[in-house]
Structure formats: structure tokens, C-alpha cells
PDB file of C-alpha atoms and ligand atoms in Angstrom:
ATOM      1  CA  MET Z   1      11.089 -63.610 -63.884  1.00 41.00           C
ATOM      2  CA  ALA Z   2      11.189 -66.225 -61.156  1.00 41.00           C
ATOM      3  CA  SER Z   3      13.987 -68.744 -61.365  1.00 42.00           C
ATOM      4  CA  ALA Z   4      13.242 -72.163 -62.774  1.00 45.00           C
ATOM      5  CA  VAL Z   5      14.318 -73.716 -59.488  1.00 66.00           C
ATOM      6  CA  HIS Z   6      12.617 -71.390 -57.033  1.00 82.00           C
ATOM      7  CA  GLY Z   7      11.032 -67.959 -56.974  1.00 92.00           C
ATOM      8  CA  PRO Z   8      12.408 -64.808 -55.330  1.00 96.00           C
ATOM      9  CA  ARG Z   9      12.991 -65.032 -51.583  1.00 97.00           C
ATOM     10  CA  LEU Z  10      12.543 -61.644 -50.009  1.00 98.00           C
ATOM     11  CA  VAL Z  11      12.187 -59.857 -46.690  1.00 98.00           C
ATOM     12  CA  LEU Z  12      10.361 -56.532 -46.447  1.00 98.00           C
ATOM     13  CA  LEU Z  13      11.534 -54.147 -43.717  1.00 98.00           C
ATOM     14  CA  GLY Z  14      10.483 -50.632 -42.811  1.00 97.00           C
ATOM     15  CA  ARG Z  15       8.636 -48.726 -40.104  1.00 97.00           C
ATOM     16  CA  GLN Z  16       4.948 -49.262 -39.508  1.00 95.00           C
ATOM     17  CA  GLY Z  17       3.161 -47.205 -42.159  1.00 94.00           C
ATOM     18  CA  ALA Z  18       6.157 -47.167 -44.536  1.00 96.00           C
ATOM     19  CA  GLY Z  19       4.026 -48.877 -47.183  1.00 95.00           C
ATOM     20  CA  LYS Z  20       4.958 -52.538 -46.704  1.00 96.00           C
ATOM     21  CA  GLY Z  21       1.411 -53.798 -47.269  1.00 94.00           C
ATOM     22  CA  THR Z  22       0.947 -51.626 -50.368  1.00 94.00           C
ATOM     23  CA  GLN Z  23       4.253 -52.632 -51.957  1.00 97.00           C
ATOM     24  CA  ALA Z  24       3.725 -56.259 -50.960  1.00 97.00           C
ATOM     25  CA  ALA Z  25       0.437 -56.359 -52.897  1.00 94.00           C
ATOM     26  CA  LYS Z  26       2.273 -55.082 -56.007  1.00 96.00           C
ATOM     27  CA  LEU Z  27       5.209 -57.457 -55.593  1.00 97.00           C
ATOM     28  CA  VAL Z  28       2.871 -60.417 -55.299  1.00 96.00           C
ATOM     29  CA  VAL Z  29       1.246 -59.562 -58.638  1.00 95.00           C
ATOM     30  CA  HIS Z  30       4.569 -58.792 -60.318  1.00 96.00           C
ATOM     31  CA  LEU Z  31       6.726 -61.641 -59.022  1.00 96.00           C
ATOM     32  CA  GLY Z  32       4.147 -64.310 -58.187  1.00 96.00           C
ATOM     33  CA  VAL Z  33       5.618 -64.763 -54.729  1.00 97.00           C
ATOM     34  CA  GLN Z  34       3.660 -65.849 -51.663  1.00 97.00           C
ATOM     35  CA  HIS Z  35       3.014 -62.931 -49.313  1.00 96.00           C
ATOM     36  CA  LEU Z  36       3.764 -64.021 -45.754  1.00 97.00           C
ATOM     37  CA  SER Z  37       2.681 -61.277 -43.363  1.00 96.00           C
ATOM     38  CA  THR Z  38       3.059 -62.406 -39.768  1.00 97.00           C
ATOM     39  CA  GLY Z  39       0.762 -59.577 -38.633  1.00 95.00           C
ATOM     40  CA  ALA Z  40      -1.968 -60.661 -41.078  1.00 94.00           C
ATOM     41  CA  ILE Z  41      -1.617 -64.320 -40.119  1.00 96.00           C
ATOM     42  CA  LEU Z  42      -1.853 -63.453 -36.415  1.00 97.00           C
ATOM     43  CA  ARG Z  43      -4.853 -61.159 -37.019  1.00 95.00           C
ATOM     44  CA  GLN Z  44      -6.622 -64.037 -38.787  1.00 94.00           C
ATOM     45  CA  GLU Z  45      -6.012 -66.217 -35.745  1.00 96.00           C
ATOM     46  CA  VAL Z  46      -7.483 -63.491 -33.539  1.00 96.00           C
ATOM     47  CA  ALA Z  47     -10.522 -63.076 -35.809  1.00 93.00           C
ATOM     48  CA  ALA Z  48     -11.108 -66.840 -35.838  1.00 95.00           C
ATOM     49  CA  GLY Z  49     -10.843 -66.978 -32.045  1.00 97.00           C
ATOM     50  CA  THR Z  50      -8.296 -69.801 -32.072  1.00 97.00           C
ATOM     51  CA  GLU Z  51      -6.238 -70.670 -29.012  1.00 97.00           C
ATOM     52  CA  LEU Z  52      -3.261 -68.901 -30.556  1.00 96.00           C
ATOM     53  CA  GLY Z  53      -5.444 -65.885 -31.407  1.00 97.00           C
ATOM     54  CA  LEU Z  54      -6.761 -65.586 -27.858  1.00 97.00           C
ATOM     55  CA  HIS Z  55      -3.217 -65.834 -26.576  1.00 96.00           C
ATOM     56  CA  VAL Z  56      -1.829 -62.971 -28.712  1.00 97.00           C
ATOM     57  CA  GLN Z  57      -4.822 -60.620 -29.004  1.00 97.00           C
ATOM     58  CA  GLU Z  58      -4.067 -58.444 -25.992  1.00 97.00           C
ATOM     59  CA  LEU Z  59      -0.389 -58.036 -26.885  1.00 97.00           C
ATOM     60  CA  MET Z  60      -1.239 -57.068 -30.449  1.00 97.00           C
ATOM     61  CA  GLU Z  61      -3.888 -54.525 -29.518  1.00 94.00           C
ATOM     62  CA  ALA Z  62      -1.489 -52.856 -27.098  1.00 94.00           C
ATOM     63  CA  GLY Z  63       1.158 -52.656 -29.830  1.00 94.00           C
ATOM     64  CA  ASP Z  64       3.544 -55.094 -28.159  1.00 96.00           C
ATOM     65  CA  LEU Z  65       5.457 -57.839 -29.954  1.00 97.00           C
ATOM     66  CA  VAL Z  66       4.272 -61.415 -29.776  1.00 98.00           C
ATOM     67  CA  PRO Z  67       6.920 -63.738 -28.226  1.00 98.00           C
ATOM     68  CA  ASP Z  68       9.620 -64.893 -30.671  1.00 98.00           C
ATOM     69  CA  GLU Z  69       8.852 -68.619 -30.193  1.00 97.00           C
ATOM     70  CA  ILE Z  70       5.253 -68.150 -31.331  1.00 97.00           C
ATOM     71  CA  VAL Z  71       6.139 -66.128 -34.413  1.00 98.00           C
ATOM     72  CA  LEU Z  72       8.991 -68.475 -35.319  1.00 98.00           C
ATOM     73  CA  GLU Z  73       6.670 -71.432 -35.246  1.00 97.00           C
ATOM     74  CA  VAL Z  74       4.183 -69.647 -37.511  1.00 97.00           C
ATOM     75  CA  VAL Z  75       6.911 -68.702 -40.020  1.00 97.00           C
ATOM     76  CA  ALA Z  76       8.604 -72.113 -40.019  1.00 97.00           C
ATOM     77  CA  HIS Z  77       5.241 -73.703 -40.736  1.00 96.00           C
ATOM     78  CA  GLN Z  78       4.575 -71.349 -43.691  1.00 96.00           C
ATOM     79  CA  LEU Z  79       8.063 -71.750 -45.174  1.00 96.00           C
ATOM     80  CA  ALA Z  80       7.823 -75.536 -45.050  1.00 95.00           C
ATOM     81  CA  ASP Z  81       5.027 -75.446 -47.656  1.00 95.00           C
ATOM     82  CA  PRO Z  82       6.461 -76.811 -50.963  1.00 94.00           C
ATOM     83  CA  ASP Z  83       4.320 -74.366 -52.937  1.00 94.00           C
ATOM     84  CA  VAL Z  84       5.858 -71.450 -51.040  1.00 95.00           C
ATOM     85  CA  GLN Z  85       9.346 -72.806 -51.713  1.00 92.00           C
ATOM     86  CA  ARG Z  86       8.628 -73.122 -55.418  1.00 94.00           C
ATOM     87  CA  ARG Z  87       6.937 -69.744 -55.906  1.00 96.00           C
ATOM     88  CA  GLY Z  88       9.233 -67.850 -53.569  1.00 97.00           C
ATOM     89  CA  PHE Z  89       8.087 -65.623 -50.736  1.00 98.00           C
ATOM     90  CA  LEU Z  90       7.904 -62.127 -49.388  1.00 98.00           C
ATOM     91  CA  LEU Z  91       8.194 -62.025 -45.614  1.00 98.00           C
ATOM     92  CA  ASP Z  92       6.437 -58.908 -44.309  1.00 97.00           C
ATOM     93  CA  GLY Z  93       6.676 -57.989 -40.632  1.00 96.00           C
ATOM     94  CA  PHE Z  94       9.252 -60.686 -39.997  1.00 98.00           C
ATOM     95  CA  PRO Z  95      11.978 -60.734 -38.768  1.00 98.00           C
ATOM     96  CA  ARG Z  96      11.598 -58.006 -36.146  1.00 98.00           C
ATOM     97  CA  THR Z  97      14.136 -59.015 -33.528  1.00 98.00           C
ATOM     98  CA  GLN Z  98      17.749 -60.198 -33.632  1.00 97.00           C
ATOM     99  CA  ARG Z  99      16.627 -63.607 -32.529  1.00 98.00           C
ATOM    100  CA  GLN Z 100      14.075 -63.878 -35.332  1.00 98.00           C
ATOM    101  CA  ALA Z 101      16.635 -62.742 -37.917  1.00 98.00           C
ATOM    102  CA  ALA Z 102      19.201 -65.293 -36.800  1.00 97.00           C
ATOM    103  CA  ALA Z 103      16.580 -68.048 -36.720  1.00 97.00           C
ATOM    104  CA  LEU Z 104      15.398 -67.141 -40.225  1.00 97.00           C
ATOM    105  CA  LEU Z 105      18.868 -67.399 -41.748  1.00 96.00           C
ATOM    106  CA  GLN Z 106      19.424 -70.661 -39.958  1.00 96.00           C
ATOM    107  CA  LEU Z 107      16.154 -71.980 -41.330  1.00 95.00           C
ATOM    108  CA  LEU Z 108      16.882 -70.871 -44.900  1.00 95.00           C
ATOM    109  CA  GLY Z 109      20.574 -71.675 -45.072  1.00 90.00           C
ATOM    110  CA  SER Z 110      23.371 -69.302 -46.030  1.00 79.00           C
ATOM    111  CA  SER Z 111      22.128 -68.537 -49.565  1.00 88.00           C
ATOM    112  CA  GLY Z 112      18.423 -68.898 -48.867  1.00 94.00           C
ATOM    113  CA  LEU Z 113      17.528 -65.215 -49.091  1.00 96.00           C
ATOM    114  CA  ASP Z 114      17.883 -62.942 -52.145  1.00 96.00           C
ATOM    115  CA  ALA Z 115      17.313 -59.537 -50.558  1.00 97.00           C
ATOM    116  CA  ALA Z 116      15.996 -57.609 -47.576  1.00 98.00           C
ATOM    117  CA  ILE Z 117      14.141 -54.543 -48.843  1.00 98.00           C
ATOM    118  CA  ASN Z 118      14.152 -51.509 -46.553  1.00 98.00           C
ATOM    119  CA  LEU Z 119      11.325 -49.046 -47.237  1.00 98.00           C
ATOM    120  CA  GLU Z 120      12.619 -45.748 -45.867  1.00 97.00           C
ATOM    121  CA  VAL Z 121      10.138 -43.183 -44.575  1.00 96.00           C
ATOM    122  CA  PRO Z 122      10.760 -40.721 -41.704  1.00 94.00           C
ATOM    123  CA  ALA Z 123       8.943 -41.387 -38.393  1.00 92.00           C
ATOM    124  CA  ALA Z 124       6.967 -38.119 -38.564  1.00 92.00           C
ATOM    125  CA  VAL Z 125       5.459 -39.122 -41.915  1.00 94.00           C
ATOM    126  CA  VAL Z 126       4.429 -42.619 -40.857  1.00 95.00           C
ATOM    127  CA  ARG Z 127       2.755 -41.272 -37.684  1.00 94.00           C
ATOM    128  CA  ARG Z 128       0.439 -39.182 -39.844  1.00 91.00           C
ATOM    129  CA  ARG Z 129      -0.225 -42.081 -42.233  1.00 91.00           C
ATOM    130  CA  LEU Z 130      -1.048 -44.556 -39.444  1.00 93.00           C
ATOM    131  CA  LEU Z 131      -3.547 -42.258 -37.767  1.00 91.00           C
ATOM    132  CA  SER Z 132      -5.627 -42.000 -40.914  1.00 88.00           C
ATOM    133  CA  ARG Z 133      -5.171 -45.371 -42.611  1.00 90.00           C
ATOM    134  CA  ARG Z 134      -7.765 -48.045 -43.316  1.00 91.00           C
ATOM    135  CA  VAL Z 135      -6.999 -51.644 -44.202  1.00 92.00           C
ATOM    136  CA  CYS Z 136      -9.163 -54.444 -45.588  1.00 93.00           C
ATOM    137  CA  SER Z 137     -10.851 -56.378 -42.777  1.00 90.00           C
ATOM    138  CA  ARG Z 138     -10.537 -59.575 -44.808  1.00 90.00           C
ATOM    139  CA  CYS Z 139      -7.185 -59.581 -46.639  1.00 91.00           C
ATOM    140  CA  ASP Z 140      -5.333 -56.785 -44.805  1.00 90.00           C
ATOM    141  CA  THR Z 141      -4.460 -54.766 -47.929  1.00 90.00           C
ATOM    142  CA  PRO Z 142      -4.271 -51.018 -47.217  1.00 89.00           C
ATOM    143  CA  THR Z 143      -6.919 -48.974 -49.007  1.00 85.00           C
ATOM    144  CA  THR Z 144      -5.971 -46.131 -51.292  1.00 70.00           C
ATOM    145  CA  ALA Z 145      -9.349 -44.367 -51.118  1.00 64.00           C
ATOM    146  CA  ARG Z 146      -9.216 -40.767 -49.945  1.00 62.00           C
ATOM    147  CA  HIS Z 147     -12.874 -40.337 -49.040  1.00 61.00           C
ATOM    148  CA  ARG Z 148     -13.418 -41.650 -45.547  1.00 59.00           C
ATOM    149  CA  GLU Z 149     -17.057 -40.695 -45.076  1.00 63.00           C
ATOM    150  CA  HIS Z 150     -18.475 -43.651 -47.022  1.00 80.00           C
ATOM    151  CA  THR Z 151     -17.830 -47.351 -46.660  1.00 87.00           C
ATOM    152  CA  VAL Z 152     -14.751 -48.181 -48.697  1.00 88.00           C
ATOM    153  CA  TYR Z 153     -14.316 -51.620 -50.257  1.00 90.00           C
ATOM    154  CA  CYS Z 154     -11.045 -53.450 -50.898  1.00 90.00           C
ATOM    155  CA  GLN Z 155      -9.941 -53.439 -54.553  1.00 86.00           C
ATOM    156  CA  ILE Z 156      -8.506 -56.930 -54.172  1.00 88.00           C
ATOM    157  CA  CYS Z 157     -11.204 -58.934 -52.372  1.00 91.00           C
ATOM    158  CA  GLY Z 158     -14.195 -56.614 -51.890  1.00 91.00           C
ATOM    159  CA  GLY Z 159     -13.927 -56.687 -48.073  1.00 92.00           C
ATOM    160  CA  THR Z 160     -14.674 -53.542 -46.088  1.00 92.00           C
ATOM    161  CA  ALA Z 161     -11.878 -51.158 -45.110  1.00 92.00           C
ATOM    162  CA  VAL Z 162     -11.543 -50.676 -41.354  1.00 92.00           C
ATOM    163  CA  ARG Z 163      -9.250 -49.045 -38.809  1.00 92.00           C
ATOM    164  CA  ARG Z 164      -6.917 -51.516 -37.164  1.00 91.00           C
ATOM    165  CA  PRO Z 165      -7.394 -51.772 -33.380  1.00 92.00           C
ATOM    166  CA  ASP Z 166      -3.671 -51.044 -32.902  1.00 94.00           C
ATOM    167  CA  ASP Z 167      -3.760 -47.840 -34.982  1.00 94.00           C
ATOM    168  CA  THR Z 168      -4.468 -45.770 -31.859  1.00 94.00           C
ATOM    169  CA  PRO Z 169      -2.050 -43.002 -30.771  1.00 95.00           C
ATOM    170  CA  ASP Z 170      -0.736 -45.043 -27.794  1.00 95.00           C
ATOM    171  CA  ALA Z 171      -0.259 -48.305 -29.688  1.00 95.00           C
ATOM    172  CA  ILE Z 172       1.333 -46.458 -32.632  1.00 96.00           C
ATOM    173  CA  GLU Z 173       3.937 -44.900 -30.316  1.00 96.00           C
ATOM    174  CA  ARG Z 174       4.692 -48.258 -28.722  1.00 96.00           C
ATOM    175  CA  ARG Z 175       5.085 -49.959 -32.109  1.00 96.00           C
ATOM    176  CA  LEU Z 176       7.349 -47.232 -33.468  1.00 96.00           C
ATOM    177  CA  ALA Z 177       9.494 -47.287 -30.313  1.00 97.00           C
ATOM    178  CA  THR Z 178       9.820 -51.058 -30.567  1.00 96.00           C
ATOM    179  CA  TYR Z 179      10.783 -50.705 -34.216  1.00 97.00           C
ATOM    180  CA  GLU Z 180      13.632 -48.296 -33.364  1.00 96.00           C
ATOM    181  CA  GLU Z 181      14.863 -50.493 -30.528  1.00 97.00           C
ATOM    182  CA  GLN Z 182      14.509 -54.002 -31.881  1.00 97.00           C
ATOM    183  CA  THR Z 183      13.938 -53.963 -35.632  1.00 97.00           C
ATOM    184  CA  GLY Z 184      16.075 -50.976 -36.697  1.00 97.00           C
ATOM    185  CA  PRO Z 185      19.318 -52.816 -35.770  1.00 97.00           C
ATOM    186  CA  LEU Z 186      18.412 -55.555 -38.268  1.00 98.00           C
ATOM    187  CA  LEU Z 187      19.182 -53.129 -41.112  1.00 98.00           C
ATOM    188  CA  GLY Z 188      22.850 -53.375 -40.125  1.00 98.00           C
ATOM    189  CA  PHE Z 189      22.553 -57.134 -39.784  1.00 97.00           C
ATOM    190  CA  PHE Z 190      21.304 -57.521 -43.371  1.00 97.00           C
ATOM    191  CA  ARG Z 191      23.652 -54.822 -44.708  1.00 98.00           C
ATOM    192  CA  ASP Z 192      26.644 -56.744 -43.324  1.00 97.00           C
ATOM    193  CA  LYS Z 193      25.426 -59.795 -45.230  1.00 96.00           C
ATOM    194  CA  ARG Z 194      25.127 -57.695 -48.420  1.00 96.00           C
ATOM    195  CA  LEU Z 195      21.412 -58.376 -48.586  1.00 97.00           C
ATOM    196  CA  LEU Z 196      20.027 -54.919 -47.801  1.00 98.00           C
ATOM    197  CA  VAL Z 197      18.301 -52.884 -50.515  1.00 98.00           C
ATOM    198  CA  ASP Z 198      17.393 -49.350 -49.379  1.00 98.00           C
ATOM    199  CA  VAL Z 199      14.433 -47.755 -51.133  1.00 98.00           C
ATOM    200  CA  ASP Z 200      13.347 -44.142 -50.609  1.00 98.00           C
ATOM    201  CA  SER Z 201       9.637 -44.668 -49.998  1.00 97.00           C
ATOM    202  CA  LEU Z 202       8.295 -41.129 -50.110  1.00 96.00           C
ATOM    203  CA  GLY Z 203       6.022 -40.475 -53.074  1.00 95.00           C
ATOM    204  CA  SER Z 204       3.170 -42.342 -54.710  1.00 95.00           C
ATOM    205  CA  PRO Z 205       2.903 -46.139 -54.429  1.00 95.00           C
ATOM    206  CA  ASP Z 206       3.736 -46.454 -58.150  1.00 97.00           C
ATOM    207  CA  GLU Z 207       6.833 -44.244 -57.837  1.00 98.00           C
ATOM    208  CA  VAL Z 208       8.069 -46.282 -54.897  1.00 98.00           C
ATOM    209  CA  PHE Z 209       7.382 -49.535 -56.736  1.00 98.00           C
ATOM    210  CA  ASP Z 210       9.375 -48.337 -59.779  1.00 98.00           C
ATOM    211  CA  ARG Z 211      12.332 -47.465 -57.557  1.00 98.00           C
ATOM    212  CA  LEU Z 212      12.046 -50.797 -55.790  1.00 98.00           C
ATOM    213  CA  MET Z 213      11.948 -52.851 -58.998  1.00 97.00           C
ATOM    214  CA  ARG Z 214      14.913 -50.952 -60.427  1.00 96.00           C
ATOM    215  CA  GLU Z 215      16.958 -52.075 -57.407  1.00 96.00           C
ATOM    216  CA  LEU Z 216      15.564 -55.576 -57.303  1.00 96.00           C
ATOM    217  CA  GLN Z 217      15.747 -56.667 -60.922  1.00 93.00           C
ATOM    218  CA  PRO Z 218      19.542 -57.033 -61.156  1.00 93.00           C
ATOM    219  CA  ILE Z 219      19.552 -58.968 -57.899  1.00 94.00           C
ATOM    220  CA  LEU Z 220      16.848 -61.395 -58.977  1.00 91.00           C
ATOM    221  CA  TRP Z 221      18.303 -61.854 -62.442  1.00 80.00           C
ATOM    222  CA  GLY Z 222      21.643 -62.602 -60.904  1.00 67.00           C
ATOM    223  CA  THR Z 223      20.302 -65.604 -58.998  1.00 50.00           C
ATOM    224  CA  GLY Z 224      20.084 -68.979 -60.699  1.00 50.00           C
ATOM    225  CA  GLU Z 225      18.952 -69.322 -64.328  1.00 50.00           C
ATOM    226  CA  ALA Z 226      16.293 -66.641 -64.416  1.00 47.00           C
ATOM    227  CA  VAL Z 227      13.462 -66.985 -66.883  1.00 52.00           C
ATOM    228  CA  SER Z 228      10.986 -64.249 -67.660  1.00 48.00           C
TER     229      SER Z 228
HETATM  230  P1  LIG O   1       2.803 -53.164 -37.835  1.00 66.95           P
HETATM  231  O1  LIG O   1       4.099 -53.416 -38.539  1.00 66.95           O
HETATM  232  O2  LIG O   1       2.081 -51.972 -38.385  1.00 66.95           O
HETATM  233  O3  LIG O   1       2.910 -53.117 -36.361  1.00 66.95           O
HETATM  234  P2  LIG O   1       1.924 -55.909 -38.420  1.00 66.95           P
HETATM  235  O4  LIG O   1       0.662 -56.272 -39.094  1.00 66.95           O
HETATM  236  O5  LIG O   1       3.188 -56.265 -39.100  1.00 66.95           O
HETATM  237  O6  LIG O   1       1.797 -54.353 -38.187  1.00 66.95           O
HETATM  238  O7  LIG O   1       1.960 -56.537 -36.965  1.00 66.95           O
HETATM  239  C1  LIG O   1       0.898 -56.342 -36.061  1.00 66.95           C
HETATM  240  C2  LIG O   1       1.234 -56.937 -34.705  1.00 66.95           C
HETATM  241  O8  LIG O   1       1.423 -58.350 -34.856  1.00 66.95           O
HETATM  242  C3  LIG O   1       2.520 -56.455 -34.065  1.00 66.95           C
HETATM  243  O9  LIG O   1       2.361 -55.242 -33.360  1.00 66.95           O
HETATM  244  C4  LIG O   1       2.855 -57.640 -33.149  1.00 66.95           C
HETATM  245  O10 LIG O   1       2.029 -57.634 -32.008  1.00 66.95           O
HETATM  246  C5  LIG O   1       2.457 -58.818 -33.998  1.00 66.95           C
HETATM  247  N1  LIG O   1       3.594 -59.275 -34.837  1.00 66.95           N
HETATM  248  C6  LIG O   1       3.626 -59.320 -36.192  1.00 66.95           C
HETATM  249  N2  LIG O   1       4.808 -59.770 -36.645  1.00 66.95           N
HETATM  250  C7  LIG O   1       5.558 -60.020 -35.535  1.00 66.95           C
HETATM  251  C8  LIG O   1       6.883 -60.495 -35.326  1.00 66.95           C
HETATM  252  N3  LIG O   1       7.691 -60.791 -36.358  1.00 66.95           N
HETATM  253  N4  LIG O   1       7.315 -60.621 -34.046  1.00 66.95           N
HETATM  254  C9  LIG O   1       6.525 -60.336 -33.011  1.00 66.95           C
HETATM  255  N5  LIG O   1       5.280 -59.867 -33.132  1.00 66.95           N
HETATM  256  C10 LIG O   1       4.780 -59.715 -34.379  1.00 66.95           C
HETATM  257 ZN1  LIG O   2      -9.228 -57.328 -49.199  1.00 66.95          ZN
END
């Protein structure tokens, strides 16, 4: 399905808890793109205790955004990888501010992005999801297990499912407020550039993925000489 020249180049938008991590895992399998989650990359830096990790840990745990310059450097570094350019990419959790969005389009050039996918879920629903979710401590994939009383292992890498330190009521409210203020306006930004793809994201992960692929296929087939 990916073009002979380069793979799909996608941005994934949506509130915290809208299902970005879950849909990203499916898109990676289906499209062969590189998943670039700024949150996951930053969490790895924190876990490894790097200088960058130590610098951003407090902000992340409080639910505040990391400064644009730091995130931009991380993303520019990832996008410069020739393998990422060839396979295509799925940016998850980036861009989140006007400045990041403008910098991304400048970095990629005017036709460097195929679509910005907007997973739509009401705020009340994501609040409930975030308070009960578990994600893999190693690869960040959300778990689908319903039974919380036992240790749950990741279906992708076998890591243990844990609560994220920023999935506390206070940090959740801060993150959702920041989303409304800073990231929500980017929907209009991408819509004006005819890149926005809205996807109703209520329902099972498979239902959402079907809806998403129905929207995405014509867009991806329309770019370059697509091969399947
Ligand atoms: P969520 O979307 O649920 O908040 P993420 O894993 O995408 O989770 O991000 C976790 C944290 O990492 C954010 O709260 C923020 O501190 C930091 N972060 C991730 N991406 C960005 C970004 N694009 N700009 C600024 N901070 C970011
Ligand atoms: Zn995992």
C-alpha cells in the first residue's frame, strides 16, 4: 500500500485517551509506517535517566507540556532518519501547539504530509478511560485487558501493564485543558490545508480502525504511484 517512493506520512490528533496509542499500533502493522510518539520517546528518556529525561520528568508528571524547542529537536532528529522517510511515519502526540505545527510543515515542505487524523471522542468519555487505563511499561501500547486484579502483560512485547504517573485526576485535568487551549485549534489549521480527516472514535478499537481506514485509503492511494 505504501508508495514506491515513500510510505504514508501521517499525523494523529485527538484528546488524551481518544485511542491514539491503540490505533497507532494497528496502523503500524497495516501500513508499515514508523510510529513516532513524542510522549513515548520522552518517557524512555525519563526511564533511562538521561539529561533530557531529568529535565522533562517533572513537567510530564504534572501534565504540563515540554518546551517546544525540546520536542522539535526530538522530532527533527527522528524525521531525518532515511528509514523513517522511506517507510513513512505516524506522528502521535505531535504537533500540539501552533508553533510545533508550523515548524513541522516547514520541515516537511508543502506536500510532505498526507493527512492529519482526528480521533473524535467527547471529553467526558476520555476522562473515564484515562482513570482506568494501563499501558505497557516497555513499549507504551495501551492494554485491552479488562481484569485489573492480576498482572497484565503487553500483547506486543510482553512487558507489564502499568498506570502512567500522569494518569492522576489532577494531571488528567491539566492535560485536557491544555489540549482544548493549545492543540484543539490545530484542527482548524489542518482543515484549512485540506489535510484533516475526522474519525468518530466511539466504539470498539476494530470499529474505529475500519472507519479510519475507509477514510484513509482513498487519500493514500491518491498519492504517488501506490503499490499494494
Ligand atoms: P497524552 O497525550 O496522554 O498527554 P503523551 O504520551 O502524548 O500523552 O504525552 C505525555 C507528556 O509528554 C505530555 O503531557 C507532555 O508533557 C509531553 N509531550 C509529549 N508530546 C509533546 C509535545 N508535542 N509537546 C510538548 N510536550 C509533549
Ligand atoms: Zn509492550
